[in-house]
mmCIF file of C-alpha atoms in Angstrom:
data_model
loop_
_atom_site.group_PDB
_atom_site.id
_atom_site.type_symbol
_atom_site.label_atom_id
_atom_site.label_comp_id
_atom_site.label_asym_id
_atom_site.label_seq_id
_atom_site.Cartn_x
_atom_site.Cartn_y
_atom_site.Cartn_z
ATOM 1 C CA MET T 1 10.333 -108.352 14.848
ATOM 2 C CA GLU T 2 7.971 -106.008 16.655
ATOM 3 C CA GLY T 3 8.424 -107.977 19.906
ATOM 4 C CA GLU T 4 12.167 -107.744 19.567
ATOM 5 C CA GLU T 5 11.985 -103.937 19.063
ATOM 6 C CA GLU T 6 9.765 -103.528 22.135
ATOM 7 C CA GLY T 7 12.217 -105.617 24.171
ATOM 8 C CA GLU T 8 15.075 -103.416 23.054
ATOM 9 C CA GLU T 9 13.220 -100.267 24.148
ATOM 10 C CA GLU T 10 12.586 -101.643 27.667
ATOM 11 C CA GLU T 11 15.326 -101.132 30.259
ATOM 12 C CA ASP T 12 17.319 -104.166 31.287
ATOM 13 C CA TYR T 13 16.777 -104.807 35.000
ATOM 14 C CA MET T 14 20.344 -106.196 35.197
ATOM 15 C CA SER T 15 21.914 -103.074 33.655
ATOM 16 C CA ASP T 16 23.920 -100.497 35.677
ATOM 17 C CA LEU T 17 21.314 -97.791 34.900
ATOM 18 C CA PHE T 18 18.572 -99.806 36.538
ATOM 19 C CA ILE T 19 20.714 -100.762 39.563
ATOM 20 C CA LYS T 20 21.866 -97.166 40.216
ATOM 21 C CA GLN T 21 18.288 -95.842 40.409
ATOM 22 C CA ASP T 22 17.239 -94.448 43.812
ATOM 23 C CA VAL T 23 14.536 -96.731 45.221
ATOM 24 C CA ARG T 24 13.890 -94.904 48.517
ATOM 25 C CA PRO T 25 10.221 -94.748 49.641
ATOM 26 C CA GLY T 26 8.249 -91.888 48.096
ATOM 27 C CA LEU T 27 10.643 -91.190 45.236
ATOM 28 C CA PRO T 28 8.803 -93.206 42.538
ATOM 29 C CA MET T 29 5.647 -91.167 43.161
ATOM 30 C CA ALA T 30 7.579 -87.870 42.942
ATOM 31 C CA ARG T 31 9.200 -89.035 39.718
ATOM 32 C CA ARG T 32 5.822 -89.892 38.215
ATOM 33 C CA VAL T 33 4.439 -86.457 39.158
ATOM 34 C CA LYS T 34 7.454 -84.752 37.594
ATOM 35 C CA GLU T 35 7.082 -86.797 34.409
ATOM 36 C CA ALA T 36 3.390 -85.927 34.246
ATOM 37 C CA ILE T 37 4.157 -82.193 34.542
ATOM 38 C CA GLN T 38 6.817 -82.410 31.828
ATOM 39 C CA LYS T 39 4.413 -84.300 29.588
ATOM 40 C CA GLU T 40 1.730 -81.644 30.141
ATOM 41 C CA GLU T 41 4.162 -78.836 29.269
ATOM 42 C CA LYS T 42 5.235 -80.618 26.077
ATOM 43 C CA GLN T 43 1.569 -81.083 25.162
ATOM 44 C CA LYS T 44 0.926 -77.339 25.642
ATOM 45 C CA GLU T 45 3.890 -76.469 23.432
ATOM 46 C CA ALA T 46 2.649 -78.867 20.753
ATOM 47 C CA ASN T 47 -0.854 -77.383 20.935
ATOM 48 C CA GLU T 48 0.572 -73.860 20.630
ATOM 49 C CA LYS T 49 2.533 -74.832 17.538
ATOM 50 C CA ASN T 50 -0.376 -76.629 15.921
ATOM 51 C CA ARG T 51 -2.921 -73.939 16.844
ATOM 52 C CA GLN T 52 -4.601 -72.258 13.902
ATOM 53 C CA LYS T 53 -3.601 -68.595 13.885
ATOM 54 C CA SER T 54 -6.341 -66.019 13.587
ATOM 55 C CA ILE T 55 -6.628 -63.647 10.638
ATOM 56 C CA LYS T 56 -5.549 -60.675 12.788
ATOM 57 C CA GLU T 57 -2.456 -62.498 13.993
ATOM 58 C CA GLU T 58 -1.489 -63.453 10.425
ATOM 59 C CA GLU T 59 -2.023 -59.852 9.262
ATOM 60 C CA LYS T 60 0.111 -58.546 12.110
ATOM 61 C CA GLU T 61 2.934 -60.981 11.323
ATOM 62 C CA ARG T 62 2.883 -60.051 7.638
ATOM 63 C CA ARG T 63 2.744 -56.336 8.445
ATOM 64 C CA ASP T 64 5.644 -56.548 10.896
ATOM 65 C CA LEU T 65 7.688 -58.515 8.383
ATOM 66 C CA VAL T 66 7.100 -55.926 5.650
ATOM 67 C CA LEU T 67 7.815 -52.966 7.953
ATOM 68 C CA LYS T 68 11.085 -54.509 9.118
ATOM 69 C CA SER T 69 12.378 -55.018 5.589
ATOM 70 C CA ALA T 70 13.910 -52.026 3.743
ATOM 71 C CA LEU T 71 12.406 -50.713 0.522
ATOM 72 C CA GLY T 72 13.990 -51.973 -2.679
ATOM 73 C CA SER T 73 14.177 -50.735 -6.233
ATOM 74 C CA GLU T 74 11.039 -52.696 -7.064
ATOM 75 C CA ASN T 75 9.100 -50.084 -5.047
ATOM 76 C CA LYS T 76 7.952 -47.348 -7.446
ATOM 77 C CA GLY T 77 8.323 -44.526 -4.936
ATOM 78 C CA PHE T 78 11.818 -45.634 -3.983
ATOM 79 C CA ALA T 79 12.744 -45.995 -7.642
ATOM 80 C CA LEU T 80 11.644 -42.395 -8.320
ATOM 81 C CA LEU T 81 13.746 -41.154 -5.399
ATOM 82 C CA GLN T 82 16.776 -42.996 -6.765
ATOM 83 C CA LYS T 83 16.319 -41.339 -10.146
ATOM 84 C CA MET T 84 16.362 -37.978 -8.382
ATOM 85 C CA GLY T 85 19.701 -38.819 -6.755
ATOM 86 C CA TYR T 86 18.544 -40.331 -3.476
ATOM 87 C CA LYS T 87 20.739 -43.000 -1.916
ATOM 88 C CA SER T 88 19.689 -45.573 0.659
ATOM 89 C CA GLY T 89 20.258 -44.340 4.234
ATOM 90 C CA GLN T 90 20.406 -40.681 3.149
ATOM 91 C CA ALA T 91 18.276 -38.059 4.929
ATOM 92 C CA LEU T 92 15.517 -36.374 2.944
ATOM 93 C CA GLY T 93 15.485 -32.710 1.964
ATOM 94 C CA LYS T 94 17.636 -30.391 -0.113
ATOM 95 C CA SER T 95 20.024 -29.778 2.788
ATOM 96 C CA GLY T 96 19.970 -33.437 3.861
ATOM 97 C CA LYS T 97 18.555 -32.679 7.333
ATOM 98 C CA GLY T 98 15.233 -34.439 6.948
ATOM 99 C CA ILE T 99 14.107 -37.809 8.286
ATOM 100 C CA VAL T 100 16.041 -40.975 7.487
ATOM 101 C CA GLU T 101 13.476 -43.596 8.484
ATOM 102 C CA PRO T 102 9.863 -43.596 7.235
ATOM 103 C CA ILE T 103 7.143 -42.300 9.543
ATOM 104 C CA PRO T 104 6.073 -45.241 11.734
ATOM 105 C CA LEU T 105 2.558 -46.603 11.509
ATOM 106 C CA ASN T 106 0.307 -46.467 14.554
ATOM 107 C CA ILE T 107 -2.114 -49.325 14.067
ATOM 108 C CA LYS T 108 -5.388 -48.917 15.933
ATOM 109 C CA ALA T 109 -6.406 -52.329 17.215
ATOM 110 C CA GLY T 110 -9.439 -51.402 19.320
ATOM 111 C CA ARG T 111 -12.988 -50.728 18.146
ATOM 112 C CA SER T 112 -13.359 -47.318 19.809
ATOM 113 C CA GLY T 113 -13.744 -44.184 17.699
ATOM 114 C CA LEU T 114 -11.127 -41.577 16.908
ATOM 115 C CA GLY T 115 -10.295 -39.332 19.854
ATOM 116 C CA HIS T 116 -11.491 -41.879 22.411
ATOM 117 C CA GLU T 117 -8.045 -42.255 23.974
ATOM 118 C CA GLU T 118 -7.649 -38.486 24.298
ATOM 119 C CA LEU T 119 -11.087 -38.260 25.918
ATOM 120 C CA LYS T 120 -10.224 -41.091 28.276
ATOM 121 C CA LYS T 121 -6.941 -39.411 29.183
ATOM 122 C CA ARG T 122 -8.675 -36.067 29.753
ATOM 123 C CA LYS T 123 -11.281 -37.653 32.016
ATOM 124 C CA ALA T 124 -8.554 -39.365 34.028
ATOM 125 C CA GLU T 125 -6.746 -36.041 34.431
ATOM 126 C CA GLU T 126 -9.979 -34.318 35.515
ATOM 127 C CA LYS T 127 -10.661 -37.086 38.017
ATOM 128 C CA LEU T 128 -7.147 -36.733 39.415
ATOM 129 C CA GLU T 129 -7.513 -32.948 39.620
ATOM 130 C CA ASN T 130 -10.859 -33.283 41.433
ATOM 131 C CA TYR T 131 -9.264 -35.703 43.875
ATOM 132 C CA ARG T 132 -6.432 -33.247 44.524
ATOM 133 C CA GLN T 133 -8.906 -30.398 45.062
ATOM 134 C CA LYS T 134 -10.872 -32.515 47.542
ATOM 135 C CA LEU T 135 -7.670 -33.293 49.440
ATOM 136 C CA HIS T 136 -6.757 -29.593 49.448
ATOM 137 C CA MET T 137 -10.218 -28.582 50.671
ATOM 138 C CA LYS T 138 -10.129 -31.264 53.370
ATOM 139 C CA LYS T 139 -6.714 -30.032 54.486
ATOM 140 C CA GLN T 140 -7.971 -26.436 54.629
ATOM 141 C CA ALA T 141 -11.046 -27.529 56.618
ATOM 142 C CA ASN T 142 -8.843 -29.398 59.109
ATOM 143 C CA GLU T 143 -6.550 -26.369 59.464
ATOM 144 C CA GLN T 144 -9.537 -24.051 60.010
ATOM 145 C CA ALA T 145 -10.995 -26.444 62.596
ATOM 146 C CA ALA T 146 -7.635 -26.535 64.392
ATOM 147 C CA ASP T 147 -7.407 -22.713 64.337
ATOM 148 C CA GLN T 148 -10.957 -22.368 65.676
ATOM 149 C CA PHE T 149 -10.181 -24.874 68.433
ATOM 150 C CA ARG T 150 -7.074 -22.925 69.432
ATOM 151 C CA ILE T 151 -9.044 -19.663 69.447
ATOM 152 C CA ARG T 152 -11.850 -21.190 71.564
ATOM 153 C CA PHE T 153 -9.321 -22.720 73.951
ATOM 154 C CA LYS T 154 -7.485 -19.402 74.278
ATOM 155 C CA THR T 155 -10.775 -17.550 74.806
ATOM 156 C CA LYS T 156 -11.814 -19.988 77.534
ATOM 157 C CA GLN T 157 -8.451 -19.572 79.229
ATOM 158 C CA GLU T 158 -8.810 -15.791 79.115
ATOM 159 C CA GLU T 159 -12.362 -16.025 80.473
ATOM 160 C CA ARG T 160 -11.198 -18.221 83.363
ATOM 161 C CA LYS T 161 -8.395 -15.769 84.122
ATOM 162 C CA MET T 162 -10.799 -12.806 84.095
ATOM 163 C CA GLU T 163 -13.209 -14.676 86.370
ATOM 164 C CA GLY T 164 -10.351 -15.324 88.775
ATOM 165 C CA ASP T 165 -9.320 -11.634 88.657
ATOM 166 C CA LEU T 166 -12.944 -10.605 89.272
ATOM 167 C CA ARG T 167 -13.220 -12.812 92.381
ATOM 168 C CA LYS T 168 -9.893 -11.456 93.605
ATOM 169 C CA SER T 169 -11.163 -7.888 93.095
ATOM 170 C CA GLN T 170 -14.447 -8.699 94.874
ATOM 171 C CA ARG T 171 -12.614 -10.050 97.921
ATOM 172 C CA ALA T 172 -10.320 -7.000 97.998
ATOM 173 C CA CYS T 173 -13.310 -4.663 97.611
ATOM 174 C CA GLN T 174 -15.197 -6.361 100.438
ATOM 175 C CA GLN T 175 -12.166 -6.205 102.734
ATOM 176 C CA LEU T 176 -11.387 -2.528 101.967
ATOM 177 C CA ASP T 177 -15.043 -1.493 102.254
ATOM 178 C CA THR T 178 -15.316 -3.244 105.607
ATOM 179 C CA GLN T 179 -12.211 -1.409 106.857
ATOM 180 C CA LYS T 180 -13.991 1.868 106.033
ATOM 181 C CA ASP T 181 -17.129 0.665 107.835
ATOM 182 C CA ILE T 182 -19.086 0.283 104.617
ATOM 183 C CA ASP T 183 -21.772 -2.311 105.325
ATOM 184 C CA ILE T 184 -23.490 -2.332 101.942
ATOM 185 C CA PRO T 185 -21.489 -2.519 98.692
ATOM 186 C CA LYS T 186 -22.015 0.138 96.042
ATOM 187 C CA GLU T 187 -23.194 -2.617 93.719
ATOM 188 C CA ALA T 188 -24.436 -5.984 94.877
ATOM 189 C CA TRP T 189 -21.884 -7.844 92.793
ATOM 190 C CA PHE T 190 -18.943 -5.744 94.140
ATOM 191 C CA TRP T 191 -18.686 -8.266 96.938
ATOM 192 C CA ILE T 192 -18.630 -12.027 96.745
ATOM 193 C CA GLU T 193 -22.223 -13.120 97.263
ATOM 194 C CA PRO T 194 -22.924 -15.709 99.992
ATOM 195 C CA GLU T 195 -23.832 -19.172 98.741
ATOM 196 C CA GLU T 196 -27.135 -19.279 100.657
ATOM 197 C CA GLU T 197 -29.546 -16.403 101.335
ATOM 198 C CA ASP T 198 -32.806 -16.654 103.246
ATOM 199 C CA LYS T 199 -34.714 -13.857 101.544
ATOM 200 C CA LYS T 200 -34.208 -11.384 98.727
ATOM 201 C CA ASP T 201 -36.253 -8.232 98.322
ATOM 202 C CA GLU T 202 -37.261 -6.684 95.022
ATOM 203 C CA GLU T 203 -34.315 -4.256 94.957
ATOM 204 C CA ASP T 204 -31.852 -7.114 95.193
ATOM 205 C CA LYS T 205 -33.604 -8.840 92.291
ATOM 206 C CA GLU T 206 -33.352 -5.682 90.181
ATOM 207 C CA ASP T 207 -29.643 -5.383 91.021
ATOM 208 C CA GLU T 208 -29.089 -9.002 90.018
ATOM 209 C CA CYS T 209 -30.817 -8.446 86.691
ATOM 210 C CA THR T 210 -28.672 -5.381 86.051
ATOM 211 C CA SER T 211 -25.443 -7.183 86.957
ATOM 212 C CA ALA T 212 -26.391 -10.185 84.826
ATOM 213 C CA ASP T 213 -26.441 -7.954 81.764
ATOM 214 C CA LEU T 214 -22.762 -7.107 82.284
ATOM 215 C CA SER T 215 -20.002 -9.372 81.042
ATOM 216 C CA VAL T 216 -17.118 -10.527 83.204
ATOM 217 C CA SER T 217 -14.705 -8.114 81.520
ATOM 218 C CA GLU T 218 -17.093 -5.198 82.030
ATOM 219 C CA LYS T 219 -17.551 -6.046 85.712
ATOM 220 C CA LEU T 220 -13.800 -6.356 86.147
ATOM 221 C CA HIS T 221 -13.190 -2.961 84.509
ATOM 222 C CA ILE T 222 -15.863 -1.223 86.666
ATOM 223 C CA LEU T 223 -14.695 -2.834 89.897
ATOM 224 C CA THR T 224 -10.982 -2.114 89.367
ATOM 225 C CA ALA T 225 -11.848 1.509 88.572
ATOM 226 C CA TYR T 226 -13.858 1.717 91.810
ATOM 227 C CA LEU T 227 -10.965 0.285 93.839
ATOM 228 C CA ARG T 228 -8.548 2.807 92.355
ATOM 229 C CA GLU T 229 -10.821 5.801 92.872
ATOM 230 C CA GLU T 230 -12.275 4.876 96.261
ATOM 231 C CA HIS T 231 -9.418 3.023 97.975
ATOM 232 C CA PHE T 232 -6.380 3.908 95.804
ATOM 233 C CA TYR T 233 -5.861 0.184 95.411
ATOM 234 C CA CYS T 234 -4.482 -1.549 92.310
ATOM 235 C CA ILE T 235 -5.524 -5.150 91.971
ATOM 236 C CA TRP T 236 -2.656 -5.840 89.561
ATOM 237 C CA CYS T 237 0.018 -4.406 91.860
ATOM 238 C CA GLY T 238 -1.654 -5.735 94.995
ATOM 239 C CA THR T 239 -0.809 -2.404 96.692
ATOM 240 C CA THR T 240 -2.828 0.308 98.435
ATOM 241 C CA TYR T 241 -1.378 3.749 97.651
ATOM 242 C CA GLU T 242 -1.591 6.880 99.820
ATOM 243 C CA ASP T 243 -3.565 8.998 97.386
ATOM 244 C CA SER T 244 -4.478 9.362 93.735
ATOM 245 C CA GLU T 245 -1.230 11.172 92.926
ATOM 246 C CA ASP T 246 0.822 8.366 94.462
ATOM 247 C CA LEU T 247 -1.271 5.825 92.548
ATOM 248 C CA SER T 248 -0.879 7.544 89.156
ATOM 249 C CA SER T 249 2.856 8.098 89.579
ATOM 250 C CA ASN T 250 3.816 4.607 90.809
ATOM 251 C CA CYS T 251 1.237 2.311 89.179
ATOM 252 C CA PRO T 252 1.950 1.321 85.555
ATOM 253 C CA GLY T 253 -1.720 1.356 84.526
ATOM 254 C CA ASP T 254 -5.268 0.293 85.200
ATOM 255 C CA SER T 255 -5.264 -2.996 83.239
ATOM 256 C CA ALA T 256 -3.506 -6.366 83.385
ATOM 257 C CA ALA T 257 -1.749 -5.687 80.063
ATOM 258 C CA ASP T 258 -0.045 -2.642 81.518
ATOM 259 C CA HIS T 259 1.448 -4.773 84.291
ATOM 260 C CA ASP T 260 2.783 -7.592 82.080
#
């Protein structure tokens, strides 16, 4: 009998089901892999069903089941409310504006103490605030560095411009002094100094020390004033006037800003 049952379970190789099977190379192996995966999934499902539930899981299931079910008359508190005229689904309170559903339970599953979550949240907020402050400070530092760079760049440009104006004034002073047969400048730096000099006496050294103490802007101011007073020449206009009256009446001023 057992042999006959096993024979019935086996597929008949002459049946249509057996003949219609795809026998291309590689397919039997793929079918076996698929069957093995399905068998493994079924085994996992069976293990999950047969797994012994923990005490916490059983307590949670019982608690959820009780919380989902409505209170009945067997509950003493509910029975007292009914005696006082309360009906199921009615809001609490004399005016009927109170809560309808009971206050939900917040079950604490972790082992941390009370207030730990609030402390954790506060620390996270402080960390975020510190990060924001660092970003703000970094942004301010970058902006200050950019401002300082712009100021330094502008200062260098102004210094280069003043140096160019000073050389222009020195050349004009040397030319105008020469036209008046002045062989020695009033100050050594009034003229453009030659690149190479054979000898320098002590007076020249003292003059160099004195001129080195002056800034470019101070030299430019002194030299332009000398050109205006001595030669009635304005470096900004590029014009030699007839006299001081002609200079004061036709020249806008004695600085570059006045001529802008």
